[in-house]
Coordinates of C-alpha atoms in Angstrom, one line a residue:
M717 CA 0.0 0.0 0.0
R718 CA 1.3 3.4 -1.0
A719 CA 2.5 5.7 1.8
E720 CA 0.0 8.4 0.8
T721 CA -2.9 6.0 1.0
Q722 CA -1.7 4.7 4.4
A723 CA -1.5 8.3 5.6
N724 CA -5.1 8.9 4.4
I725 CA -6.3 5.9 6.3
E726 CA -4.7 7.2 9.5
K727 CA -6.4 10.6 9.0
I728 CA -9.7 8.9 8.7
Q729 CA -9.1 6.8 11.8
N730 CA -8.2 9.8 13.8
S731 CA -11.3 11.6 12.6
L732 CA -13.4 8.6 13.6
T733 CA -11.8 8.6 17.0
L734 CA -12.9 12.2 17.6
L735 CA -16.3 11.6 16.2
G736 CA -16.7 8.6 18.5
Q737 CA -15.7 10.6 21.5
R738 CA -18.0 13.5 20.7
M739 CA -21.1 11.3 20.3
D740 CA -20.0 8.8 23.0
I741 CA -20.2 5.9 20.5
E742 CA -20.3 3.4 23.4
T743 CA -23.7 4.7 24.7
A744 CA -25.1 6.0 21.4
P745 CA -27.0 2.7 20.5
H746 CA -28.6 2.7 24.0
R747 CA -29.6 6.3 23.6
L748 CA -31.2 5.5 20.3
E749 CA -33.2 2.7 21.9
E750 CA -34.5 5.2 24.5
F751 CA -35.5 7.6 21.7
N752 CA -37.3 4.8 19.9
A753 CA -39.2 3.9 23.0
M754 CA -40.3 7.5 23.5
V755 CA -41.4 7.8 19.9
E756 CA -43.8 4.9 20.4
D757 CA -45.5 6.6 23.3
P758 CA -49.1 7.3 22.1
N759 CA -49.2 10.5 24.2
L760 CA -46.1 12.0 22.6
W761 CA -48.0 14.2 20.1
N762 CA -50.1 15.8 22.8
D763 CA -47.3 18.3 23.1
Q764 CA -46.5 19.2 19.4
E765 CA -43.3 21.2 20.2
K766 CA -41.9 18.6 22.5
A767 CA -42.6 15.8 20.0
Q768 CA -41.0 17.7 17.1
K769 CA -37.9 18.4 19.2
L770 CA -37.7 14.7 20.2
M771 CA -38.0 13.6 16.5
R772 CA -35.3 16.1 15.5
D773 CA -32.9 15.0 18.2
R774 CA -33.5 11.3 17.3
Q775 CA -32.8 12.0 13.7
V776 CA -29.6 13.8 14.5
L777 CA -28.4 10.8 16.5
V778 CA -29.5 8.4 13.7
D779 CA -27.6 10.5 11.1
K780 CA -24.4 10.6 13.2
L781 CA -24.5 6.8 13.8
K782 CA -25.0 6.1 10.1
T783 CA -22.2 8.5 9.1
Y784 CA -19.8 7.0 11.6
E785 CA -20.5 3.4 10.5
A786 CA -20.5 4.3 6.8
I787 CA -17.1 5.9 7.0
K788 CA -15.7 3.1 9.2
Q789 CA -17.0 0.4 6.8
G790 CA -15.9 2.3 3.8
V791 CA -12.3 2.6 4.8
E792 CA -12.2 -1.0 5.9
D793 CA -13.7 -2.3 2.6
N794 CA -11.4 -0.2 0.4
A795 CA -8.3 -1.1 2.4
E796 CA -9.2 -4.8 1.7
L797 CA -9.8 -4.0 -2.0
I798 CA -6.3 -2.4 -2.2
E799 CA -4.7 -5.4 -0.7
L800 CA -6.5 -7.8 -3.0
G801 CA -5.8 -5.6 -6.1
E802 CA -2.1 -5.5 -5.2
M803 CA -2.0 -9.3 -4.8
E804 CA -3.7 -9.8 -8.1
G805 CA -1.9 -7.0 -9.9
D806 CA -5.1 -5.2 -10.7
D807 CA -4.1 -1.6 -10.9
E808 CA -7.6 -0.4 -11.8
V809 CA -9.1 -1.8 -8.6
V810 CA -6.3 -0.3 -6.6
A811 CA -6.8 3.1 -8.2
E812 CA -10.5 3.1 -7.6
A813 CA -10.1 2.1 -3.9
E814 CA -7.4 4.7 -3.3
A815 CA -9.7 7.4 -4.8
A816 CA -12.6 6.2 -2.6
I817 CA -10.3 6.5 0.5
A818 CA -9.2 10.0 -0.6
A819 CA -12.9 11.0 -0.8
L820 CA -13.5 9.5 2.7
V821 CA -10.7 11.7 4.1
E822 CA -12.6 14.8 3.1
E823 CA -15.9 13.5 4.3
A824 CA -14.4 12.5 7.7
A825 CA -12.7 15.8 8.1
A826 CA -16.0 17.7 7.4
K827 CA -17.8 15.5 10.0
E828 CA -14.9 16.0 12.5
L829 CA -15.3 19.7 12.1
E830 CA -19.1 19.5 12.5
A831 CA -18.6 17.5 15.7
L832 CA -16.9 20.5 17.3
L833 CA -20.4 22.2 17.3
D834 CA -21.3 20.7 20.7
G835 CA -21.8 23.9 22.7
E836 CA -24.9 24.3 24.8
A837 CA -26.8 26.2 22.1
D838 CA -24.8 25.3 18.9
A839 CA -27.6 23.1 17.6
N840 CA -30.2 25.9 17.9
D841 CA -31.7 28.2 15.3
T842 CA -30.1 31.7 15.3
F843 CA -30.9 35.3 15.0
L844 CA -28.7 37.3 12.7
E845 CA -28.6 41.1 13.2
I846 CA -26.9 43.4 10.7
N847 CA -26.3 47.1 11.4
S848 CA -24.6 49.6 9.0
G849 CA -21.7 51.4 10.6
A850 CA -19.2 54.1 9.6
G851 CA -19.6 55.1 6.0
G852 CA -23.1 56.5 5.4
T853 CA -24.7 55.3 2.2
E854 CA -21.6 53.1 1.5
S855 CA -22.1 51.3 4.7
C856 CA -25.9 50.8 4.2
D857 CA -25.1 49.3 0.8
W858 CA -22.5 47.0 2.4
A859 CA -25.0 45.9 5.0
S860 CA -27.4 44.9 2.2
M861 CA -24.5 42.9 0.5
L862 CA -23.9 41.1 3.7
A863 CA -27.6 40.3 4.1
R864 CA -27.6 38.8 0.7
M865 CA -24.4 36.9 1.4
Y866 CA -25.8 35.3 4.6
T867 CA -29.1 34.6 3.0
R868 CA -27.4 32.8 0.1
W869 CA -25.2 30.8 2.5
A870 CA -28.2 29.7 4.7
E871 CA -30.2 28.6 1.6
K872 CA -27.2 26.5 0.5
Q873 CA -27.3 24.8 3.9
G874 CA -31.0 24.0 3.5
Y875 CA -31.9 26.5 6.3
D876 CA -35.0 28.6 6.5
V877 CA -34.5 32.3 6.5
D878 CA -37.2 34.6 7.9
L879 CA -36.9 38.4 8.0
Q880 CA -37.9 39.7 11.4
S881 CA -37.3 43.5 11.1
F882 CA -36.0 45.9 8.5
S883 CA -34.9 49.5 8.3
P884 CA -34.0 50.8 4.9
G885 CA -31.1 53.2 4.2
E886 CA -31.9 56.7 3.2
E887 CA -30.5 56.4 -0.3
A888 CA -29.6 52.8 -0.7
G889 CA -29.2 49.5 1.1
I890 CA -30.3 48.9 4.7
K891 CA -29.6 50.6 8.1
S892 CA -30.4 47.4 10.0
A893 CA -32.1 44.1 9.6
V894 CA -32.8 41.1 11.8
Y895 CA -33.2 37.6 10.4
K896 CA -34.1 34.3 12.0
I897 CA -32.2 31.4 10.4
S898 CA -33.6 28.0 11.3
G899 CA -31.9 24.6 10.9
H900 CA -29.7 22.2 12.8
N901 CA -26.4 23.8 14.0
A902 CA -27.4 27.2 12.6
Y903 CA -26.1 29.0 15.6
G904 CA -23.0 26.9 15.9
W905 CA -21.9 27.9 12.4
M906 CA -23.2 31.4 12.4
K907 CA -21.6 32.5 15.7
S908 CA -18.2 32.8 14.0
E909 CA -19.7 35.8 12.1
S910 CA -20.2 38.1 15.1
G911 CA -18.1 41.2 14.7
V912 CA -17.3 44.1 12.3
H913 CA -16.9 43.4 8.6
R914 CA -14.8 45.8 6.6
L915 CA -15.2 46.5 2.8
V916 CA -12.7 48.2 0.5
R917 CA -13.9 48.9 -3.0
I918 CA -14.4 51.5 -5.7
S919 CA -17.6 53.3 -4.7
P920 CA -20.6 52.9 -7.1
F921 CA -22.0 56.1 -5.5
D922 CA -18.8 58.2 -6.1
S923 CA -18.7 59.9 -9.5
A924 CA -15.0 60.3 -9.0
A925 CA -14.6 56.5 -8.7
K926 CA -12.5 56.7 -5.6
R927 CA -11.9 53.8 -3.2
H928 CA -14.0 53.8 -0.1
T929 CA -13.8 51.8 3.2
S930 CA -17.1 50.8 4.8
F931 CA -18.0 49.0 8.0
T932 CA -21.0 46.9 9.1
S933 CA -21.7 45.2 12.4
V934 CA -22.9 41.6 12.5
K935 CA -24.3 40.1 15.7
V936 CA -25.4 36.5 16.1
Y937 CA -27.3 35.0 19.1
P938 CA -29.1 31.7 19.5
V939 CA -32.9 31.2 19.5
V940 CA -33.7 30.1 23.0
D941 CA -35.7 26.8 23.1
D942 CA -37.6 25.1 25.9
N943 CA -34.5 23.5 27.3
I944 CA -33.1 27.0 28.3
E945 CA -35.1 28.8 30.9
I946 CA -34.9 32.6 30.6
E947 CA -37.2 34.7 32.9
V948 CA -38.2 38.2 32.0
N949 CA -39.8 40.3 34.7
P950 CA -42.7 42.2 33.1
S951 CA -41.8 45.3 35.2
D952 CA -38.3 45.3 33.5
I953 CA -39.6 45.8 30.0
R954 CA -41.5 48.5 28.0
I955 CA -43.5 47.4 25.0
D956 CA -44.3 50.0 22.3
T957 CA -46.2 49.6 19.1
Y958 CA -45.7 51.7 16.0
R959 CA -46.5 52.0 12.3
S960 CA -43.7 50.8 9.9
S961 CA -43.2 50.3 6.2
G962 CA -42.1 47.0 4.7
A963 CA -38.7 46.3 3.2
G964 CA -37.8 49.1 0.7
G965 CA -41.2 50.7 1.1
Q966 CA -42.9 47.9 -0.8
H967 CA -46.0 48.3 1.3
V968 CA -47.2 50.3 4.3
N969 CA -49.0 48.8 7.3
T970 CA -52.3 50.6 8.0
T971 CA -52.2 49.8 11.7
D972 CA -49.6 50.1 14.4
S973 CA -48.5 46.5 14.1
A974 CA -44.8 46.8 14.6
V975 CA -43.5 46.0 18.1
R976 CA -40.5 47.3 20.0
I977 CA -39.5 45.9 23.4
T978 CA -37.0 47.7 25.6
H979 CA -35.4 45.8 28.5
H980 CA -34.5 48.5 31.1
P981 CA -31.9 46.6 33.2
T982 CA -29.7 45.9 30.2
G983 CA -30.7 48.5 27.7
I984 CA -31.4 45.9 25.0
V985 CA -34.0 46.9 22.4
V986 CA -35.5 44.4 20.0
T987 CA -38.1 45.0 17.3
S988 CA -40.2 43.0 14.9
S989 CA -42.2 44.7 12.1
E990 CA -42.9 42.1 9.4
K991 CA -45.9 40.2 10.9
S992 CA -49.1 40.9 12.7
Q993 CA -48.9 42.7 16.0
H994 CA -49.5 39.5 17.9
Q995 CA -46.8 37.7 15.9
N996 CA -44.5 40.6 16.2
R997 CA -44.9 40.7 20.0
D998 CA -44.1 36.9 20.2
I999 CA -41.1 37.3 17.9
A1000 CA -39.7 40.3 19.8
M1001 CA -40.0 38.5 23.1
K1002 CA -38.2 35.5 21.8
A1003 CA -35.5 37.8 20.4
L1004 CA -35.2 39.5 23.8
K1005 CA -34.8 36.1 25.6
S1006 CA -32.2 35.1 23.1
R1007 CA -30.2 38.3 23.6
L1008 CA -30.4 37.8 27.4
Y1009 CA -29.2 34.2 27.0
Q1010 CA -26.4 35.4 24.8
M1011 CA -25.3 37.8 27.5
E1012 CA -25.2 34.9 29.9
L1013 CA -23.0 32.9 27.5
D1014 CA -20.8 35.9 27.2
K1015 CA -20.3 36.0 31.0
R1016 CA -19.2 32.3 30.8
S1017 CA -16.7 32.9 28.0
A1018 CA -14.5 36.0 27.9
L1019 CA -13.7 35.2 24.3
V1020 CA -17.3 35.3 23.2
N1021 CA -17.8 38.4 25.3
E1022 CA -15.1 40.1 23.3
V1023 CA -16.9 39.4 20.1
H1024 CA -20.0 41.2 21.1
E1025 CA -18.2 44.1 22.6
A1026 CA -16.4 44.5 19.4
A1027 CA -19.6 44.2 17.4
G1028 CA -21.0 47.1 19.2
D1029 CA -18.7 49.6 17.4
A1030 CA -18.5 49.2 13.7
G1031 CA -15.3 51.0 12.9
W1032 CA -11.5 50.8 12.7
G1033 CA -9.7 48.4 15.0
N1034 CA -12.7 46.1 15.7
Q1035 CA -13.0 44.2 12.4
I1036 CA -12.9 40.5 12.3
R1037 CA -12.8 40.1 8.5
S1038 CA -11.7 42.3 5.6
Y1039 CA -13.2 42.2 2.1
V1040 CA -11.0 43.9 -0.4
L1041 CA -12.4 44.4 -4.0
Q1042 CA -9.9 47.1 -5.0
P1043 CA -7.0 47.3 -5.8
Y1044 CA -6.9 43.5 -5.6
Q1045 CA -9.3 40.7 -4.7
M1046 CA -9.0 39.2 -1.2
V1047 CA -11.2 38.2 1.7
K1048 CA -9.2 37.6 4.9
D1049 CA -10.3 36.6 8.3
L1050 CA -8.2 38.6 10.8
R1051 CA -8.6 36.0 13.6
T1052 CA -7.2 33.0 11.7
S1053 CA -5.4 34.6 8.8
Y1054 CA -7.5 32.4 6.4
E1055 CA -7.8 34.1 3.1
T1056 CA -9.2 33.6 -0.3
S1057 CA -9.1 35.5 -3.6
D1058 CA -12.6 34.2 -4.6
T1059 CA -14.3 37.4 -3.4
Q1060 CA -17.4 36.9 -5.6
G1061 CA -17.8 33.3 -4.4
V1062 CA -17.7 34.6 -0.8
L1063 CA -20.3 37.3 -1.5
D1064 CA -22.4 34.7 -3.1
G1065 CA -22.5 32.7 0.1
N1066 CA -19.5 30.4 -0.1
L1067 CA -18.5 30.9 3.5
D1068 CA -17.7 27.4 4.6
G1069 CA -14.0 27.8 4.4
L1070 CA -14.0 31.0 6.5
M1071 CA -16.4 29.6 9.1
A1072 CA -14.4 26.3 9.3
S1073 CA -11.1 28.2 9.9
V1074 CA -12.6 29.9 12.9
L1075 CA -14.2 26.8 14.3
A1076 CA -11.0 24.7 13.8
H1077 CA -8.9 27.4 15.5
G1078 CA -11.3 27.5 18.4
V1079 CA -11.7 31.3 18.2
S1080 CA -14.6 33.5 17.6
G1081 CA -13.3 36.8 18.9
K1082 CA -12.6 40.1 17.3
G1083 CA -9.9 40.6 14.8
R1084 CA -6.5 41.7 15.7
A1085 CA -6.4 45.5 16.2
E1086 CA -3.1 45.6 14.4
A1087 CA -4.9 44.3 11.2
Q1088 CA -2.8 45.3 8.2
S1089 CA -4.1 48.0 6.0
E1090 CA -4.9 45.9 2.9
D1091 CA -6.0 48.9 1.1

């Protein structure tokens, strides 16, 4: 067996070891039996939300077990084929088996990375908040580009994207927007995006065609589910209703249906303006609880806390990622030094490499203040 193929098999085995540890492979079959027993309970669907969560959790475990066993069996089968092919001098069989093992390396590495998403709220849905920063119209346009980028990324993952609130820019783009992104591990992946994003480009709004630098703040916090208890004292909040227009002024609500909730102890303000007043109130309260939960997570982790402190000031020195379109093409994450020249691909939602670099390095903090001036 070639040294390269042997090295690939060792990589796969190392990935399987980590996967097995993360899911506790020894007890996983027993946990699946417990899930199956609960699913057969005739009273399960009396509580729809609880039942749906149980079914999702069961399916996640089923998928993990299938993936683990498939990779394990695949590397064993192809290793045997290589041995047989070499014994019989069948180069074609050997080549096919080696190619299969090489493909398994990539699959195992991807699953190993995904296994790192084992934080308390990593599996949850997430809220994505985008706010334009320094740069006026330029920044508002940059905020809309980021909104498009994250929407494209989420759709590629098979996630659902729901606009919660929207405030258009005066001339172009958006001042702020909040989205709810729903899907398994949505928060785990998206949390790497919290911070300030910097854009350098030739301005489409400048008749002199000069380069401009714009900043936009991105904040990500998990949707709180029934497993996480967050109490909100009614005396600590103020609920206001107001009239708002839809995205880009497409339509105007005829009633004061938009809802704003202010949490006095923390100063947190959340809004929802895309639904009926009843729905907006429910959405805003969930968003408030999610923000309060994120604050609790921040207290537990100084690194995560640093992210959200940085995300509060969209300007120089706080950026986590730089997107340079002129005078050259480069997207660089300032926390991990991961970079790519495929700027259009990134803006079209190809974020997996950037997100994976942050996850693999175990960092999600703000970029280095000494970030080089790429422009």
